[in-house]
């Protein structure tokens, strides 16, 4: 698949709505579960997801340079509700006319054309939908064309040792076995090990 002409606003909407669905599956007993994000409980992962939604919404509206929107909420007593509200905010921001043509300022990365920045968010939420589902012992339900698009974007993420590993968004890339599907290959390229979470793989 080529990325030229891909509608990342629509692809992102599908991924984010699926992430909301799987987060909403969590019960009170689930928030302390381990996740594929090393050292993060499900509550901490959802706090991160919430902050990224709010931060990207701010970036879409020209306020991405400010640190406040990117901070994780202090109150995560109702993780699913807080995440759902943040997801609605980012989907609304991305759907505004011209959002994909604006420049987004992203912390530590600088400025990007809106469409490319939205593609980053899209891949994050395909992966985070899987992270949450895997922690809950299930798997995300995403259409094949969404997974193929996510893999195409993932293949463009540099596997730079200086930007992979502890403290960074992704671990070093792992080799995908022959015949891997697009989700498994994308996860491995971003350093996830699906075999460690068989229910979500």
Short mmCIF file of C-alpha atoms in Angstrom, two decimals:
data_model
loop_
_atom_site.label_atom_id
_atom_site.label_comp_id
_atom_site.label_asym_id
_atom_site.label_seq_id
_atom_site.Cartn_x
_atom_site.Cartn_y
_atom_site.Cartn_z
CA UNK A 1 0.00 0.00 0.00
CA UNK A 2 1.22 3.53 -0.75
CA UNK A 3 0.54 6.30 1.72
CA UNK A 4 -0.19 8.90 -0.94
CA UNK A 5 -3.79 9.96 -0.70
CA UNK A 6 -4.52 7.88 2.40
CA UNK A 7 -7.31 9.42 4.48
CA UNK A 8 -5.58 9.39 7.84
CA UNK A 9 -8.36 11.35 9.51
CA UNK A 10 -10.77 8.50 8.74
CA UNK A 11 -8.23 5.75 9.48
CA UNK A 12 -7.43 7.41 12.80
CA UNK A 13 -11.12 7.68 13.67
CA UNK A 14 -11.54 3.93 13.24
CA UNK A 15 -8.45 3.14 15.33
CA UNK A 16 -9.37 5.58 18.10
CA UNK A 17 -12.95 4.33 18.31
CA UNK A 18 -11.67 0.76 18.62
CA UNK A 19 -9.25 1.84 21.36
CA UNK A 20 -12.19 3.44 23.18
CA UNK A 21 -14.18 0.21 22.81
CA UNK A 22 -11.46 -1.98 24.32
CA UNK A 23 -10.70 0.48 27.15
CA UNK A 24 -14.42 0.45 27.96
CA UNK A 25 -14.21 -3.34 28.43
CA UNK A 26 -12.05 -2.91 31.55
CA UNK A 27 -13.59 -3.46 34.96
CA UNK A 28 -12.43 -2.00 38.26
CA UNK A 29 -10.33 -5.11 38.85
CA UNK A 30 -8.44 -4.67 35.56
CA UNK A 31 -6.72 -1.32 36.01
CA UNK A 32 -3.74 -2.82 37.85
CA UNK A 33 -3.07 -5.40 35.12
CA UNK A 34 0.31 -5.45 33.40
CA UNK A 35 0.38 -4.34 29.76
CA UNK A 36 2.73 -4.84 26.81
CA UNK A 37 4.14 -1.38 27.67
CA UNK A 38 6.91 -2.46 30.05
CA UNK A 39 6.35 -1.29 33.61
CA UNK A 40 2.95 0.25 32.90
CA UNK A 41 -0.30 -0.91 34.41
CA UNK A 42 -3.46 -0.58 32.38
CA UNK A 43 -4.37 2.57 34.34
CA UNK A 44 -1.00 4.18 33.48
CA UNK A 45 -1.28 3.17 29.82
CA UNK A 46 -4.75 4.73 29.58
CA UNK A 47 -3.45 7.89 31.29
CA UNK A 48 -0.76 8.09 28.58
CA UNK A 49 -3.33 7.52 25.84
CA UNK A 50 -5.54 10.24 27.32
CA UNK A 51 -2.65 12.73 27.41
CA UNK A 52 -1.72 11.96 23.81
CA UNK A 53 -5.29 12.56 22.66
CA UNK A 54 -5.44 15.92 24.44
CA UNK A 55 -1.97 16.86 23.19
CA UNK A 56 -2.71 16.01 19.57
CA UNK A 57 -6.02 17.89 19.78
CA UNK A 58 -4.06 20.93 20.97
CA UNK A 59 -1.49 20.48 18.18
CA UNK A 60 -4.28 20.36 15.59
CA UNK A 61 -5.44 23.75 16.87
CA UNK A 62 -2.00 25.36 16.97
CA UNK A 63 -1.20 24.88 20.66
CA UNK A 64 1.10 21.85 20.47
CA UNK A 65 4.13 23.77 21.72
CA UNK A 66 2.56 24.16 25.16
CA UNK A 67 3.53 21.38 27.62
CA UNK A 68 0.27 21.37 29.59
CA UNK A 69 -1.94 19.45 27.12
CA UNK A 70 0.60 16.60 26.93
CA UNK A 71 0.66 15.94 30.67
CA UNK A 72 -1.05 12.84 32.01
CA UNK A 73 -4.16 13.63 34.07
CA UNK A 74 -3.63 13.68 37.83
CA UNK A 75 -7.10 12.23 38.40
CA UNK A 76 -7.41 8.79 36.79
CA UNK A 77 -10.08 7.54 39.18
CA UNK A 78 -12.39 6.84 36.20
CA UNK A 79 -9.96 5.88 33.45
CA UNK A 80 -12.46 4.80 30.81
CA UNK A 81 -14.61 7.92 31.14
CA UNK A 82 -11.62 10.26 31.09
CA UNK A 83 -10.13 8.47 28.08
CA UNK A 84 -13.45 8.51 26.22
CA UNK A 85 -13.74 12.28 26.65
CA UNK A 86 -10.18 12.87 25.44
CA UNK A 87 -10.75 10.62 22.42
CA UNK A 88 -13.84 12.63 21.46
CA UNK A 89 -11.77 15.80 21.71
CA UNK A 90 -9.03 14.62 19.36
CA UNK A 91 -11.49 13.20 16.82
CA UNK A 92 -13.32 16.52 16.80
CA UNK A 93 -10.06 18.45 16.30
CA UNK A 94 -8.87 16.22 13.45
CA UNK A 95 -12.27 16.46 11.73
CA UNK A 96 -12.15 20.26 11.56
CA UNK A 97 -11.87 21.57 7.97
CA UNK A 98 -8.22 21.97 6.98
CA UNK A 99 -6.77 20.11 9.99
CA UNK A 100 -4.74 17.76 7.82
CA UNK A 101 -3.19 20.74 6.00
CA UNK A 102 -2.06 22.61 9.13
CA UNK A 103 1.35 22.33 10.75
CA UNK A 104 1.33 20.35 14.00
CA UNK A 105 4.00 21.06 16.60
CA UNK A 106 4.87 17.87 18.52
CA UNK A 107 7.08 17.79 21.64
CA UNK A 108 10.69 16.80 20.94
CA UNK A 109 9.89 16.19 17.27
CA UNK A 110 9.10 19.67 15.96
CA UNK A 111 6.68 20.64 13.21
CA UNK A 112 4.97 18.25 10.80
CA UNK A 113 2.31 18.58 8.12
CA UNK A 114 -1.03 17.73 9.69
CA UNK A 115 -1.63 14.61 7.59
CA UNK A 116 1.69 13.12 8.62
CA UNK A 117 1.16 13.99 12.28
CA UNK A 118 -2.28 12.37 12.18
CA UNK A 119 -0.66 9.26 10.67
CA UNK A 120 1.59 9.07 13.75
CA UNK A 121 -1.46 9.25 16.03
CA UNK A 122 -3.22 6.64 13.90
CA UNK A 123 -0.41 4.09 14.27
CA UNK A 124 -0.20 4.77 18.00
CA UNK A 125 -3.88 3.92 18.41
CA UNK A 126 -3.76 0.77 16.34
CA UNK A 127 -0.91 -0.34 18.61
CA UNK A 128 -2.49 0.94 21.83
CA UNK A 129 -5.80 -0.73 20.96
CA UNK A 130 -3.79 -3.94 20.77
CA UNK A 131 -1.92 -3.14 24.01
CA UNK A 132 -5.16 -2.68 25.93
CA UNK A 133 -6.85 -5.69 24.34
CA UNK A 134 -3.82 -7.89 25.03
CA UNK A 135 -3.77 -6.82 28.69
CA UNK A 136 -7.46 -7.78 28.93
CA UNK A 137 -6.96 -11.14 27.22
CA UNK A 138 -8.74 -10.25 24.00
CA UNK A 139 -7.79 -8.70 20.66
CA UNK A 140 -8.75 -5.55 18.79
CA UNK A 141 -11.28 -5.68 15.98
CA UNK A 142 -9.88 -3.58 13.16
CA UNK A 143 -10.62 -3.90 9.43
CA UNK A 144 -7.89 -5.31 7.20
CA UNK A 145 -7.45 -2.04 5.28
CA UNK A 146 -6.76 -0.23 8.56
CA UNK A 147 -4.12 -2.78 9.56
CA UNK A 148 -2.50 -2.63 6.10
CA UNK A 149 -2.34 1.17 6.32
CA UNK A 150 -0.87 0.97 9.83
CA UNK A 151 1.83 -1.40 8.60
CA UNK A 152 2.69 0.93 5.71
CA UNK A 153 3.18 3.84 8.14
CA UNK A 154 5.09 1.64 10.58
CA UNK A 155 7.56 0.63 7.89
CA UNK A 156 8.58 4.30 7.66
CA UNK A 157 9.36 4.65 11.39
CA UNK A 158 13.19 4.82 11.69
CA UNK A 159 14.77 2.00 13.68
CA UNK A 160 17.31 4.42 15.12
CA UNK A 161 18.99 3.02 18.29
CA UNK A 162 19.13 6.59 19.58
CA UNK A 163 15.32 6.82 19.53
CA UNK A 164 14.33 3.28 20.50
CA UNK A 165 14.34 1.56 23.89
CA UNK A 166 13.68 2.63 27.50
CA UNK A 167 12.30 6.15 27.70
CA UNK A 168 11.15 6.18 24.07
CA UNK A 169 7.81 5.37 22.47
CA UNK A 170 9.02 2.15 20.86
CA UNK A 171 11.49 -0.64 21.58
CA UNK A 172 13.98 -1.76 18.90
CA UNK A 173 12.32 -3.49 15.96
CA UNK A 174 11.89 -7.27 16.01
CA UNK A 175 11.96 -9.55 12.97
CA UNK A 176 8.52 -10.71 11.85
CA UNK A 177 8.20 -14.41 10.95
CA UNK A 178 7.44 -15.29 7.35
CA UNK A 179 3.71 -15.11 6.71
CA UNK A 180 2.96 -12.67 9.54
CA UNK A 181 -0.23 -10.66 9.16
CA UNK A 182 -0.11 -6.85 8.98
CA UNK A 183 -0.91 -6.34 12.67
CA UNK A 184 1.74 -8.77 13.90
CA UNK A 185 4.35 -7.33 11.55
CA UNK A 186 3.53 -3.75 12.59
CA UNK A 187 3.72 -4.70 16.28
CA UNK A 188 7.10 -6.37 15.80
CA UNK A 189 8.48 -3.46 13.81
CA UNK A 190 7.58 -1.27 16.80
CA UNK A 191 9.24 -3.62 19.27
CA UNK A 192 6.19 -5.48 20.58
CA UNK A 193 6.30 -9.27 21.15
CA UNK A 194 2.82 -10.59 20.29
CA UNK A 195 3.73 -14.15 21.33
CA UNK A 196 4.05 -12.99 24.94
CA UNK A 197 0.38 -11.98 24.86
CA UNK A 198 -1.19 -14.88 22.94
CA UNK A 199 -4.81 -13.89 23.51
CA UNK A 200 -4.15 -10.53 21.86
CA UNK A 201 -1.81 -11.72 19.12
#
